[in-house]
Amino acid sequence: MKPYHIILTALIICLAGCQNKKNEIIISGRIEGPIPDKIEYTNPINGICNWWFTESVEPDSLGNFRIRFESEKPLFFKLGPSYKKQRTIIAEPGHRYDLILDLTEAYTLSFTDESSTLQEAYNKLPNPMHIQEGAREFLRDSMASKIKETIEQRRIDEIAEFEKLYSEKVISEELLNLVKTDRACYYNAVLATTMWIKKMLSMREQKIAFTAEFDQLWKEAFQPTLFSNPEIINSQWFNSYAESYLYFKDYLNGAFTKEKRDALSHADTVKTYRVSQAKEYLPAELCENYLAHFLFEESFQKKYERELIDLYDDFKTNYPTSQYHPYLSPLIDEIVEFHKIAGSPLNEKIHFVDDYQNRNTLTDLAGTFANGLIYVDVWATWCGPCKAEFEHREELKALLQENDIPVLYISIDREQDSDRWKNMVKFYNLEGYHVRANEPLSLELREIFGQNGRMSIPWYLLIKADGTILKKHASRPSKLMDLKREINQKQHES
């Protein structure tokens, strides 16, 4: 190779290395308190903070971990153990961040690098799990002007703190613009969601008025729409804003009536309708992210709707090289498997209680069994934590068989979801006895739970065959050793 070719090659390699370093973001973390098996963080695909698309890193024995990725622009991402709410971090290309994640009861995230002022400022801002939580405080306000004034003032006050950081050269202009876009997206989504909920409430209760002022305020949330700013997709709240915009288009098009919404909620194609709306009303360059988020969120609910299979096939056709495929494919594969198993013969150890529709009390159900203890699992097909507990069904089965205890699964699903309930029982291979609670039984269960008509599931009980409740809140299958102690104690007492 000629000398100048060697020099040119070396320069190209050097420049490439410099470019990578310039775009590199490094997070060095240390855990205080109990060290989890892994720390999860949102994967900022194309610089976009999507709550659903996560990766993980394993801390070492001392609680140290390191995360590295590349980006051409400032971005948000979230970080934390799977069993706690994730904390938000703002990161810029070419920067390294050093943090301490305190997983004691305090659960705090602090930074030991120069970005600590920025991180603290952002993490003081409203950051609910769902945009509806942000809207909740405004639902009782009857004056549109008050809602508008409060929201606008909060946005101005929040941005002022970051403008101060910019003037002090603590943050870059690019990062300041990211925060401005993010807060505009958040508060417009809060405003639109508040109006959406108020409209819903007015349709359910005639005494609640949806005034002309509320109508105008809803329109102002999208005048003009933030979609004219392509950077909106980098906000954590982009998908919430986009979703609220689709509901708003329903409203403008006359589809936001009680009759039409009731019909849509019971249709088998409601998700297809939402996807078609997104394709029609969202800018094409923003649609991939929204659709991927929508498909993941709906699939993650594990209701196993067949409709999602076709929608994902359409997504693959439109976005064959999408970076979201590795996250979506496993969920869709599970839906395909669900429908395959739904068509297979029933396991002979799965029993649907005879005439379960007319079993009105827990005592009536308990009388189905011989003397002894019964382990009761109250669940529903829409309950994610309920289904997560089914992963421990084999360990549970071994413990119960060892103690000659049957398991009674009581579903609180609606009658129209009866087929999905039975298919889900087959899919999870829930050996034992099954009932879908009718209205009298559901009311009794809520009364037994004892929270003024409210009931949290999954819920587990230990009862006797005569209906006596021995332990109203027994341990769940994932807490098997605790359940074992409870069973031993109740058997000894009996």
CSV table of C-alpha atoms in Angstrom, one decimal:
chain,number,residue,atom,x,y,z
A,1,MET,CA,0.0,0.0,0.0
A,2,LYS,CA,1.3,3.4,-0.9
A,3,PRO,CA,2.3,5.8,2.0
A,4,TYR,CA,-0.4,8.3,1.2
A,5,HIS,CA,-3.0,5.5,1.2
A,6,ILE,CA,-1.9,4.4,4.6
A,7,ILE,CA,-2.1,8.0,5.9
A,8,LEU,CA,-5.6,8.5,4.4
A,9,THR,CA,-6.8,5.2,5.9
A,10,ALA,CA,-5.4,6.2,9.3
A,11,LEU,CA,-7.2,9.6,9.1
A,12,ILE,CA,-10.5,7.9,8.1
A,13,ILE,CA,-10.2,5.5,11.1
A,14,CYS,CA,-9.3,8.4,13.4
A,15,LEU,CA,-12.2,10.5,12.2
A,16,ALA,CA,-14.6,7.7,12.6
A,17,GLY,CA,-13.4,7.1,16.1
A,18,CYS,CA,-13.7,10.8,16.9
A,19,GLN,CA,-17.3,10.8,15.5
A,20,ASN,CA,-18.2,7.8,17.6
A,21,LYS,CA,-16.8,9.4,20.7
A,22,LYS,CA,-18.6,12.7,19.9
A,23,ASN,CA,-21.9,10.9,19.7
A,24,GLU,CA,-21.3,8.5,22.7
A,25,ILE,CA,-23.2,8.7,25.9
A,26,ILE,CA,-21.9,6.8,28.9
A,27,ILE,CA,-23.8,6.2,32.1
A,28,SER,CA,-21.7,5.0,35.1
A,29,GLY,CA,-23.9,4.0,38.0
A,30,ARG,CA,-23.6,2.7,41.5
A,31,ILE,CA,-26.3,1.1,43.6
A,32,GLU,CA,-26.8,1.7,47.3
A,33,GLY,CA,-29.0,-0.7,49.2
A,34,PRO,CA,-30.1,-4.1,47.9
A,35,ILE,CA,-28.6,-5.0,44.5
A,36,PRO,CA,-31.1,-6.3,42.0
A,37,ASP,CA,-30.4,-8.8,39.3
A,38,LYS,CA,-30.7,-6.2,36.7
A,39,ILE,CA,-31.3,-2.5,36.0
A,40,GLU,CA,-33.7,-1.7,33.2
A,41,TYR,CA,-33.4,1.3,31.0
A,42,THR,CA,-35.4,2.6,28.0
A,43,ASN,CA,-33.7,2.0,24.7
A,44,PRO,CA,-33.7,5.4,23.0
A,45,ILE,CA,-34.4,4.2,19.5
A,46,ASN,CA,-33.6,7.1,17.1
A,47,GLY,CA,-33.3,9.3,20.2
A,48,ILE,CA,-36.9,8.6,21.2
A,49,CYS,CA,-37.8,7.8,24.8
A,50,ASN,CA,-40.3,5.0,24.7
A,51,TRP,CA,-41.4,3.6,28.0
A,52,TRP,CA,-42.1,0.2,26.6
A,53,PHE,CA,-38.9,-0.6,24.8
A,54,THR,CA,-36.3,-1.5,27.4
A,55,GLU,CA,-32.9,-3.1,27.7
A,56,SER,CA,-31.2,-4.2,30.9
A,57,VAL,CA,-27.7,-4.3,32.5
A,58,GLU,CA,-26.5,-6.5,35.3
A,59,PRO,CA,-24.8,-4.8,38.2
A,60,ASP,CA,-21.6,-6.3,39.5
A,61,SER,CA,-21.3,-7.7,43.1
A,62,LEU,CA,-20.5,-4.1,44.4
A,63,GLY,CA,-23.6,-2.6,42.7
A,64,ASN,CA,-21.7,-0.9,39.8
A,65,PHE,CA,-23.1,-0.8,36.3
A,66,ARG,CA,-22.4,0.9,33.0
A,67,ILE,CA,-24.6,1.8,30.1
A,68,ARG,CA,-23.4,3.1,26.7
A,69,PHE,CA,-25.2,4.2,23.6
A,70,GLU,CA,-24.8,6.7,20.8
A,71,SER,CA,-27.0,9.6,19.8
A,72,GLU,CA,-26.7,12.6,17.5
A,73,LYS,CA,-28.9,14.7,19.7
A,74,PRO,CA,-29.9,15.2,23.4
A,75,LEU,CA,-32.5,12.7,24.6
A,76,PHE,CA,-34.5,11.4,27.6
A,77,PHE,CA,-34.3,7.9,28.9
A,78,LYS,CA,-35.5,6.2,32.0
A,79,LEU,CA,-33.7,3.9,34.4
A,80,GLY,CA,-34.5,1.7,37.4
A,81,PRO,CA,-35.2,-1.8,38.7
A,82,SER,CA,-38.2,-3.5,37.2
A,83,TYR,CA,-40.1,-3.4,40.5
A,84,LYS,CA,-39.9,0.4,40.9
A,85,LYS,CA,-41.0,3.4,38.9
A,86,GLN,CA,-38.2,4.4,36.6
A,87,ARG,CA,-36.4,7.7,37.0
A,88,THR,CA,-35.8,10.1,34.1
A,89,ILE,CA,-32.3,11.2,32.8
A,90,ILE,CA,-31.5,13.8,30.2
A,91,ALA,CA,-28.3,13.0,28.3
A,92,GLU,CA,-26.3,14.8,25.6
A,93,PRO,CA,-24.0,13.2,23.0
A,94,GLY,CA,-20.3,13.3,24.1
A,95,HIS,CA,-21.1,13.4,27.8
A,96,ARG,CA,-20.5,11.0,30.6
A,97,TYR,CA,-22.9,10.8,33.6
A,98,ASP,CA,-22.1,9.4,37.1
A,99,LEU,CA,-25.0,8.5,39.2
A,100,ILE,CA,-26.0,6.9,42.5
A,101,LEU,CA,-29.2,4.9,42.5
A,102,ASP,CA,-30.4,4.5,46.1
A,103,LEU,CA,-32.7,1.4,46.3
A,104,THR,CA,-33.3,1.6,50.0
A,105,GLU,CA,-36.7,2.8,51.2
A,106,ALA,CA,-35.8,6.3,50.2
A,107,TYR,CA,-35.4,5.3,46.5
A,108,THR,CA,-33.6,8.3,45.0
A,109,LEU,CA,-31.4,9.0,42.0
A,110,SER,CA,-28.6,11.5,42.4
A,111,PHE,CA,-25.7,12.6,40.2
A,112,THR,CA,-22.1,13.2,41.1
A,113,ASP,CA,-21.2,14.9,37.8
A,114,GLU,CA,-21.7,18.4,36.6
A,115,SER,CA,-25.2,17.6,35.3
A,116,SER,CA,-26.7,17.2,38.8
A,117,THR,CA,-28.4,20.7,38.7
A,118,LEU,CA,-30.0,19.9,35.3
A,119,GLN,CA,-31.1,16.4,36.4
A,120,GLU,CA,-32.6,17.6,39.7
A,121,ALA,CA,-34.4,20.5,37.9
A,122,TYR,CA,-36.1,18.1,35.5
A,123,ASN,CA,-37.0,15.4,38.0
A,124,LYS,CA,-38.8,18.0,40.1
A,125,LEU,CA,-41.3,18.4,37.3
A,126,PRO,CA,-44.6,16.5,37.1
A,127,ASN,CA,-43.8,13.0,35.8
A,128,PRO,CA,-46.9,10.8,36.2
A,129,MET,CA,-47.1,7.2,35.1
A,130,HIS,CA,-50.0,8.1,32.8
A,131,ILE,CA,-51.2,11.4,31.3
A,132,GLN,CA,-54.6,10.9,32.9
A,133,GLU,CA,-52.9,11.3,36.3
A,134,GLY,CA,-51.7,14.7,35.2
A,135,ALA,CA,-55.2,15.7,34.2
A,136,ARG,CA,-56.9,14.5,37.3
A,137,GLU,CA,-56.4,17.7,39.4
A,138,PHE,CA,-58.3,19.8,36.8
A,139,LEU,CA,-61.4,17.6,36.5
A,140,ARG,CA,-63.3,19.4,39.3
A,141,ASP,CA,-62.6,22.8,37.8
A,142,SER,CA,-65.7,24.3,36.2
A,143,MET,CA,-64.0,27.3,34.7
A,144,ALA,CA,-62.1,26.7,31.5
A,145,SER,CA,-60.2,30.0,31.9
A,146,LYS,CA,-58.8,28.8,35.3
A,147,ILE,CA,-57.6,25.5,33.8
A,148,LYS,CA,-56.0,27.3,30.9
A,149,GLU,CA,-54.3,30.0,33.1
A,150,THR,CA,-53.0,27.4,35.6
A,151,ILE,CA,-51.5,25.1,32.9
A,152,GLU,CA,-49.9,27.9,31.0
A,153,GLN,CA,-48.4,29.5,34.1
A,154,ARG,CA,-46.9,26.2,35.2
A,155,ARG,CA,-45.3,25.7,31.8
A,156,ILE,CA,-43.8,29.2,31.8
A,157,ASP,CA,-42.5,28.8,35.3
A,158,GLU,CA,-40.9,25.4,34.5
A,159,ILE,CA,-39.2,26.6,31.4
A,160,ALA,CA,-37.9,29.7,33.1
A,161,GLU,CA,-35.7,27.5,35.3
A,162,PHE,CA,-34.1,25.9,32.3
A,163,GLU,CA,-33.7,29.2,30.5
A,164,LYS,CA,-31.7,30.4,33.6
A,165,LEU,CA,-29.5,27.3,33.3
A,166,TYR,CA,-28.9,28.1,29.6
A,167,SER,CA,-28.0,31.7,30.4
A,168,GLU,CA,-25.5,30.4,32.9
A,169,LYS,CA,-24.1,28.1,30.3
A,170,VAL,CA,-25.0,25.0,32.3
A,171,ILE,CA,-27.0,23.5,29.4
A,172,SER,CA,-26.8,23.9,25.7
A,173,GLU,CA,-29.4,25.6,23.5
A,174,GLU,CA,-30.2,22.2,21.9
A,175,LEU,CA,-31.0,20.8,25.3
A,176,LEU,CA,-33.1,23.8,26.3
A,177,ASN,CA,-35.2,23.4,23.1
A,178,LEU,CA,-35.7,19.7,24.0
A,179,VAL,CA,-37.1,20.6,27.4
A,180,LYS,CA,-39.3,23.3,25.9
A,181,THR,CA,-40.7,20.9,23.4
A,182,ASP,CA,-41.2,18.3,26.1
A,183,ARG,CA,-43.1,20.6,28.4
A,184,ALA,CA,-45.3,22.0,25.7
A,185,CYS,CA,-46.1,18.4,24.7
A,186,TYR,CA,-46.8,17.4,28.3
A,187,TYR,CA,-49.1,20.3,29.1
A,188,ASN,CA,-51.0,20.2,25.8
A,189,ALA,CA,-51.6,16.5,26.4
A,190,VAL,CA,-52.8,17.3,29.9
A,191,LEU,CA,-55.1,20.0,28.6
A,192,ALA,CA,-56.5,17.8,25.8
A,193,THR,CA,-56.9,14.8,28.2
A,194,THR,CA,-58.7,16.9,30.7
A,195,MET,CA,-61.2,18.0,28.1
A,196,TRP,CA,-61.5,14.4,26.8
A,197,ILE,CA,-62.4,13.1,30.3
A,198,LYS,CA,-64.8,16.0,30.9
A,199,LYS,CA,-66.6,15.1,27.7
A,200,MET,CA,-66.7,11.4,28.6
A,201,LEU,CA,-68.2,12.3,32.0
A,202,SER,CA,-70.8,14.6,30.5
A,203,MET,CA,-72.0,11.7,28.3
A,204,ARG,CA,-72.3,9.4,31.3
A,205,GLU,CA,-73.9,11.9,33.6
A,206,GLN,CA,-76.3,14.4,32.1
A,207,LYS,CA,-75.9,16.7,35.0
A,208,ILE,CA,-72.2,17.3,34.1
A,209,ALA,CA,-72.1,20.0,31.4
A,210,PHE,CA,-69.5,20.2,28.7
A,211,THR,CA,-69.6,23.9,28.0
A,212,ALA,CA,-68.7,25.9,24.9
A,213,GLU,CA,-65.7,27.2,26.8
A,214,PHE,CA,-64.5,23.6,27.3
A,215,ASP,CA,-65.1,22.9,23.6
A,216,GLN,CA,-62.9,25.9,22.7
A,217,LEU,CA,-60.2,24.9,25.2
A,218,TRP,CA,-60.0,21.5,23.7
A,219,LYS,CA,-59.5,23.0,20.3
A,220,GLU,CA,-56.8,25.3,21.6
A,221,ALA,CA,-54.8,22.3,22.7
A,222,PHE,CA,-54.2,21.6,19.0
A,223,GLN,CA,-54.2,25.1,17.5
A,224,PRO,CA,-51.7,24.8,15.9
A,225,THR,CA,-50.8,21.1,16.5
A,226,LEU,CA,-47.3,20.5,17.8
A,227,PHE,CA,-46.8,18.0,15.0
A,228,SER,CA,-45.4,20.9,12.9
A,229,ASN,CA,-42.3,20.6,15.1
A,230,PRO,CA,-40.6,17.3,14.1
A,231,GLU,CA,-38.7,17.3,17.4
A,232,ILE,CA,-41.9,16.6,19.3
A,233,ILE,CA,-41.2,12.9,18.8
A,234,ASN,CA,-38.3,13.3,21.2
A,235,SER,CA,-40.6,14.2,24.1
A,236,GLN,CA,-41.5,11.5,26.6
A,237,TRP,CA,-45.1,12.6,26.1
A,238,PHE,CA,-45.3,12.3,22.3
A,239,ASN,CA,-47.5,9.2,22.3
A,240,SER,CA,-49.8,10.7,25.0
A,241,TYR,CA,-50.2,13.8,22.9
A,242,ALA,CA,-50.8,11.8,19.7
A,243,GLU,CA,-53.4,9.6,21.3
A,244,SER,CA,-55.2,12.6,22.7
A,245,TYR,CA,-55.2,14.1,19.2
A,246,LEU,CA,-56.9,11.0,17.7
A,247,TYR,CA,-59.7,11.3,20.3
A,248,PHE,CA,-60.0,15.0,19.4
A,249,LYS,CA,-60.4,14.1,15.7
A,250,ASP,CA,-63.2,11.7,16.8
A,251,TYR,CA,-64.8,14.7,18.5
A,252,LEU,CA,-64.5,17.0,15.5
A,253,ASN,CA,-65.8,14.3,13.2
A,254,GLY,CA,-68.9,13.6,15.3
A,255,ALA,CA,-67.8,10.2,16.4
A,256,PHE,CA,-67.5,11.2,20.0
A,257,THR,CA,-71.0,10.3,21.1
A,258,LYS,CA,-72.1,7.8,23.7
A,259,GLU,CA,-73.7,5.5,21.1
A,260,LYS,CA,-70.8,5.5,18.8
A,261,ARG,CA,-68.2,5.0,21.6
A,262,ASP,CA,-70.2,2.2,23.2
A,263,ALA,CA,-70.5,0.5,19.8
A,264,LEU,CA,-66.8,0.9,19.2
A,265,SER,CA,-65.8,-0.4,22.6
A,266,HIS,CA,-67.7,-3.7,21.9
A,267,ALA,CA,-66.4,-4.1,18.4
A,268,ASP,CA,-63.7,-6.6,17.5
A,269,THR,CA,-62.0,-4.1,15.3
A,270,VAL,CA,-61.5,-1.2,17.7
A,271,LYS,CA,-57.7,-1.5,17.4
A,272,THR,CA,-57.8,-1.6,13.6
A,273,TYR,CA,-59.9,1.6,13.9
A,274,ARG,CA,-57.2,3.3,16.0
A,275,VAL,CA,-54.4,2.3,13.7
A,276,SER,CA,-56.4,3.6,10.6
A,277,GLN,CA,-56.9,6.9,12.5
A,278,ALA,CA,-53.2,7.2,13.2
A,279,LYS,CA,-52.3,6.6,9.6
A,280,GLU,CA,-54.8,9.2,8.5
A,281,TYR,CA,-54.1,12.0,11.0
A,282,LEU,CA,-50.5,11.7,12.2
A,283,PRO,CA,-47.6,12.9,10.0
A,284,ALA,CA,-46.0,10.0,8.2
A,285,GLU,CA,-42.6,10.6,9.7
A,286,LEU,CA,-44.0,10.3,13.2
A,287,CYS,CA,-46.4,7.4,12.6
A,288,GLU,CA,-43.9,4.5,12.9
A,289,ASN,CA,-43.1,5.4,16.5
A,290,TYR,CA,-46.7,5.8,17.5
A,291,LEU,CA,-47.9,2.6,15.9
A,292,ALA,CA,-45.0,0.6,17.5
A,293,HIS,CA,-45.9,2.0,20.9
A,294,PHE,CA,-49.6,1.3,20.3
A,295,LEU,CA,-49.0,-2.3,19.2
A,296,PHE,CA,-46.6,-3.0,22.1
A,297,GLU,CA,-48.9,-1.5,24.7
A,298,GLU,CA,-52.0,-3.5,23.4
A,299,SER,CA,-50.1,-6.7,23.1
A,300,PHE,CA,-48.5,-6.3,26.5
A,301,GLN,CA,-51.9,-6.4,28.0
A,302,LYS,CA,-52.0,-10.1,27.1
A,303,LYS,CA,-55.6,-10.1,26.1
A,304,TYR,CA,-54.4,-12.0,23.0
A,305,GLU,CA,-56.7,-10.4,20.5
A,306,ARG,CA,-56.4,-12.0,17.1
A,307,GLU,CA,-56.8,-8.6,15.5
A,308,LEU,CA,-53.3,-7.6,16.7
A,309,ILE,CA,-51.7,-10.3,14.5
A,310,ASP,CA,-53.0,-8.7,11.3
A,311,LEU,CA,-52.1,-5.3,12.5
A,312,TYR,CA,-48.5,-6.3,13.1
A,313,ASP,CA,-48.3,-8.0,9.7
A,314,ASP,CA,-49.4,-4.6,8.3
A,315,PHE,CA,-46.7,-2.8,10.4
A,316,LYS,CA,-44.0,-5.2,9.1
A,317,THR,CA,-45.1,-4.5,5.5
A,318,ASN,CA,-44.9,-0.7,6.0
A,319,TYR,CA,-41.8,-0.7,8.2
A,320,PRO,CA,-39.8,-3.8,7.2
A,321,THR,CA,-36.5,-2.6,8.8
A,322,SER,CA,-38.0,-1.0,11.9
A,323,GLN,CA,-35.9,-1.3,15.0
A,324,TYR,CA,-39.0,-2.0,17.0
A,325,HIS,CA,-39.4,-5.5,15.5
A,326,PRO,CA,-37.3,-7.3,18.2
A,327,TYR,CA,-39.7,-5.9,20.9
A,328,LEU,CA,-42.9,-6.6,19.0
A,329,SER,CA,-42.3,-10.0,17.5
A,330,PRO,CA,-42.2,-12.0,20.8
A,331,LEU,CA,-45.5,-10.6,21.9
A,332,ILE,CA,-47.2,-11.3,18.6
A,333,ASP,CA,-45.7,-14.8,18.5
A,334,GLU,CA,-47.4,-15.4,21.9
A,335,ILE,CA,-50.7,-14.3,20.6
A,336,VAL,CA,-50.3,-16.7,17.7
A,337,GLU,CA,-49.5,-19.5,20.1
A,338,PHE,CA,-52.5,-18.5,22.3
A,339,HIS,CA,-55.0,-19.1,19.4
A,340,LYS,CA,-53.3,-22.3,18.5
A,341,ILE,CA,-53.7,-23.7,22.0
A,342,ALA,CA,-57.3,-22.3,22.2
A,343,GLY,CA,-58.2,-24.7,19.4
A,344,SER,CA,-56.7,-27.7,21.1
A,345,PRO,CA,-58.4,-30.2,23.5
A,346,LEU,CA,-58.9,-29.2,27.1
A,347,ASN,CA,-56.5,-30.7,29.7
A,348,GLU,CA,-58.5,-33.2,31.7
A,349,LYS,CA,-57.3,-31.7,35.0
A,350,ILE,CA,-58.9,-28.4,34.2
A,351,HIS,CA,-62.5,-28.3,35.4
A,352,PHE,CA,-65.2,-25.7,34.8
A,353,VAL,CA,-67.6,-26.0,37.8
A,354,ASP,CA,-71.0,-27.3,36.7
A,355,ASP,CA,-73.7,-24.6,36.6
A,356,TYR,CA,-71.1,-22.0,37.7
A,357,GLN,CA,-73.4,-19.2,36.4
A,358,ASN,CA,-75.8,-19.9,39.2
A,359,ARG,CA,-73.2,-20.1,42.0
A,360,ASN,CA,-74.0,-16.9,44.0
A,361,THR,CA,-71.8,-17.2,47.1
A,362,LEU,CA,-68.4,-18.4,48.1
A,363,THR,CA,-70.0,-20.8,50.5
A,364,ASP,CA,-72.0,-22.4,47.6
A,365,LEU,CA,-68.8,-22.8,45.7
A,366,ALA,CA,-66.9,-24.2,48.6
A,367,GLY,CA,-69.5,-26.9,49.0
A,368,THR,CA,-68.3,-28.4,45.7
A,369,PHE,CA,-65.3,-29.7,47.6
A,370,ALA,CA,-64.7,-32.3,50.3
A,371,ASN,CA,-63.5,-31.3,53.7
A,372,GLY,CA,-60.2,-29.5,54.0
A,373,LEU,CA,-58.6,-26.3,52.8
A,374,ILE,CA,-59.2,-24.6,49.5
A,375,TYR,CA,-56.9,-22.1,47.9
A,376,VAL,CA,-58.8,-19.4,46.0
A,377,ASP,CA,-57.4,-17.2,43.2
A,378,VAL,CA,-59.5,-14.2,42.2
A,379,TRP,CA,-58.4,-12.9,38.9
A,380,ALA,CA,-59.4,-11.5,35.5
A,381,THR,CA,-58.2,-11.8,31.9
A,382,TRP,CA,-57.4,-8.1,31.8
A,383,CYS,CA,-55.2,-8.2,34.9
A,384,GLY,CA,-51.5,-8.2,34.1
A,385,PRO,CA,-50.2,-9.0,37.6
A,386,CYS,CA,-52.7,-11.9,37.8
A,387,LYS,CA,-51.2,-13.4,34.7
A,388,ALA,CA,-47.7,-12.8,35.9
A,389,GLU,CA,-48.5,-15.0,38.9
A,390,PHE,CA,-49.4,-17.9,36.6
A,391,GLU,CA,-45.7,-18.2,35.8
A,392,HIS,CA,-45.4,-19.9,39.2
A,393,ARG,CA,-48.3,-22.3,38.6
A,394,GLU,CA,-46.1,-25.5,38.6
A,395,GLU,CA,-44.5,-24.6,42.0
A,396,LEU,CA,-47.9,-23.8,43.3
A,397,LYS,CA,-49.3,-27.1,42.1
A,398,ALA,CA,-46.6,-29.1,43.8
A,399,LEU,CA,-47.2,-27.3,47.1
A,400,LEU,CA,-51.0,-27.8,47.0
A,401,GLN,CA,-50.8,-31.4,45.9
A,402,GLU,CA,-48.4,-32.1,48.7
A,403,ASN,CA,-51.0,-30.8,51.1
A,404,ASP,CA,-54.1,-32.2,49.3
A,405,ILE,CA,-55.5,-28.7,48.7
A,406,PRO,CA,-57.5,-27.9,45.5
A,407,VAL,CA,-57.3,-24.6,43.8
A,408,LEU,CA,-60.4,-22.6,42.9
A,409,TYR,CA,-59.9,-19.9,40.2
A,410,ILE,CA,-62.6,-17.2,40.3
A,411,SER,CA,-62.6,-14.9,37.3
A,412,ILE,CA,-64.4,-11.5,37.6
A,413,ASP,CA,-64.5,-11.1,33.8
A,414,ARG,CA,-67.7,-9.8,32.1
A,415,GLU,CA,-70.0,-12.2,30.4
A,416,GLN,CA,-69.1,-11.0,26.9
A,417,ASP,CA,-65.5,-12.0,27.7
A,418,SER,CA,-66.4,-15.6,28.6
A,419,ASP,CA,-64.7,-17.2,25.6
A,420,ARG,CA,-61.5,-15.3,26.2
A,421,TRP,CA,-61.6,-16.4,29.9
A,422,LYS,CA,-61.9,-20.1,28.9
A,423,ASN,CA,-59.2,-19.8,26.3
A,424,MET,CA,-56.9,-18.1,28.7
A,425,VAL,CA,-57.4,-20.9,31.2
A,426,LYS,CA,-56.3,-23.4,28.5
A,427,PHE,CA,-53.4,-21.2,27.4
A,428,TYR,CA,-51.9,-20.9,30.9
A,429,ASN,CA,-52.9,-24.6,31.6
A,430,LEU,CA,-54.5,-23.7,34.9
A,431,GLU,CA,-55.2,-27.1,36.4
A,432,GLY,CA,-57.9,-26.8,39.0
A,433,TYR,CA,-61.5,-25.6,39.3
A,434,HIS,CA,-62.8,-22.6,37.5
A,435,VAL,CA,-65.8,-20.2,37.9
A,436,ARG,CA,-66.6,-16.9,36.2
A,437,ALA,CA,-68.4,-14.9,38.9
A,438,ASN,CA,-71.9,-13.8,38.3
A,439,GLU,CA,-73.1,-10.5,39.7
A,440,PRO,CA,-74.2,-11.7,43.2
A,441,LEU,CA,-70.9,-13.5,43.7
A,442,SER,CA,-68.9,-10.5,42.5
A,443,LEU,CA,-70.8,-8.3,45.0
A,444,GLU,CA,-70.1,-10.7,47.8
A,445,LEU,CA,-66.4,-10.9,46.9
A,446,ARG,CA,-66.2,-7.1,47.0
A,447,GLU,CA,-67.9,-7.1,50.4
A,448,ILE,CA,-65.5,-9.7,51.7
A,449,PHE,CA,-62.5,-7.7,50.4
A,450,GLY,CA,-63.7,-4.9,52.6
A,451,GLN,CA,-62.7,-1.7,50.8
A,452,ASN,CA,-66.1,0.0,50.4
A,453,GLY,CA,-66.9,-2.0,47.2
A,454,ARG,CA,-63.4,-1.8,45.7
A,455,MET,CA,-61.3,-4.9,45.2
A,456,SER,CA,-57.7,-5.4,44.1
A,457,ILE,CA,-56.6,-8.4,42.1
A,458,PRO,CA,-54.9,-10.8,42.1
A,459,TRP,CA,-56.4,-11.8,45.4
A,460,TYR,CA,-55.9,-15.0,47.2
A,461,LEU,CA,-57.8,-16.6,50.1
A,462,LEU,CA,-57.6,-19.8,52.1
A,463,ILE,CA,-61.1,-21.1,52.9
A,464,LYS,CA,-62.7,-24.3,54.3
A,465,ALA,CA,-65.2,-26.5,52.4
A,466,ASP,CA,-68.0,-25.1,54.6
A,467,GLY,CA,-67.2,-21.5,53.3
A,468,THR,CA,-65.3,-20.3,56.4
A,469,ILE,CA,-62.6,-17.9,55.5
A,470,LEU,CA,-59.4,-18.9,57.2
A,471,LYS,CA,-57.1,-16.3,55.7
A,472,LYS,CA,-58.7,-13.4,53.8
A,473,HIS,CA,-55.4,-12.3,52.2
A,474,ALA,CA,-53.3,-15.3,51.6
A,475,SER,CA,-49.9,-15.1,49.9
A,476,ARG,CA,-49.6,-15.3,46.2
A,477,PRO,CA,-47.8,-18.1,44.2
A,478,SER,CA,-44.7,-16.0,43.8
A,479,LYS,CA,-44.4,-15.9,47.6
A,480,LEU,CA,-44.5,-19.6,47.9
A,481,MET,CA,-42.6,-20.0,51.2
A,482,ASP,CA,-44.9,-17.5,52.9
A,483,LEU,CA,-47.9,-19.4,51.5
A,484,LYS,CA,-46.4,-22.7,52.8
A,485,ARG,CA,-46.2,-21.3,56.3
A,486,GLU,CA,-49.8,-20.0,56.1
A,487,ILE,CA,-51.0,-23.4,55.0
A,488,ASN,CA,-49.1,-25.2,57.7
A,489,GLN,CA,-50.5,-22.8,60.3
A,490,LYS,CA,-54.1,-23.2,59.2
A,491,GLN,CA,-53.9,-27.0,59.0
A,492,HIS,CA,-52.5,-27.0,62.5
A,493,GLU,CA,-55.3,-24.8,63.8
A,494,SER,CA,-57.9,-26.9,62.1
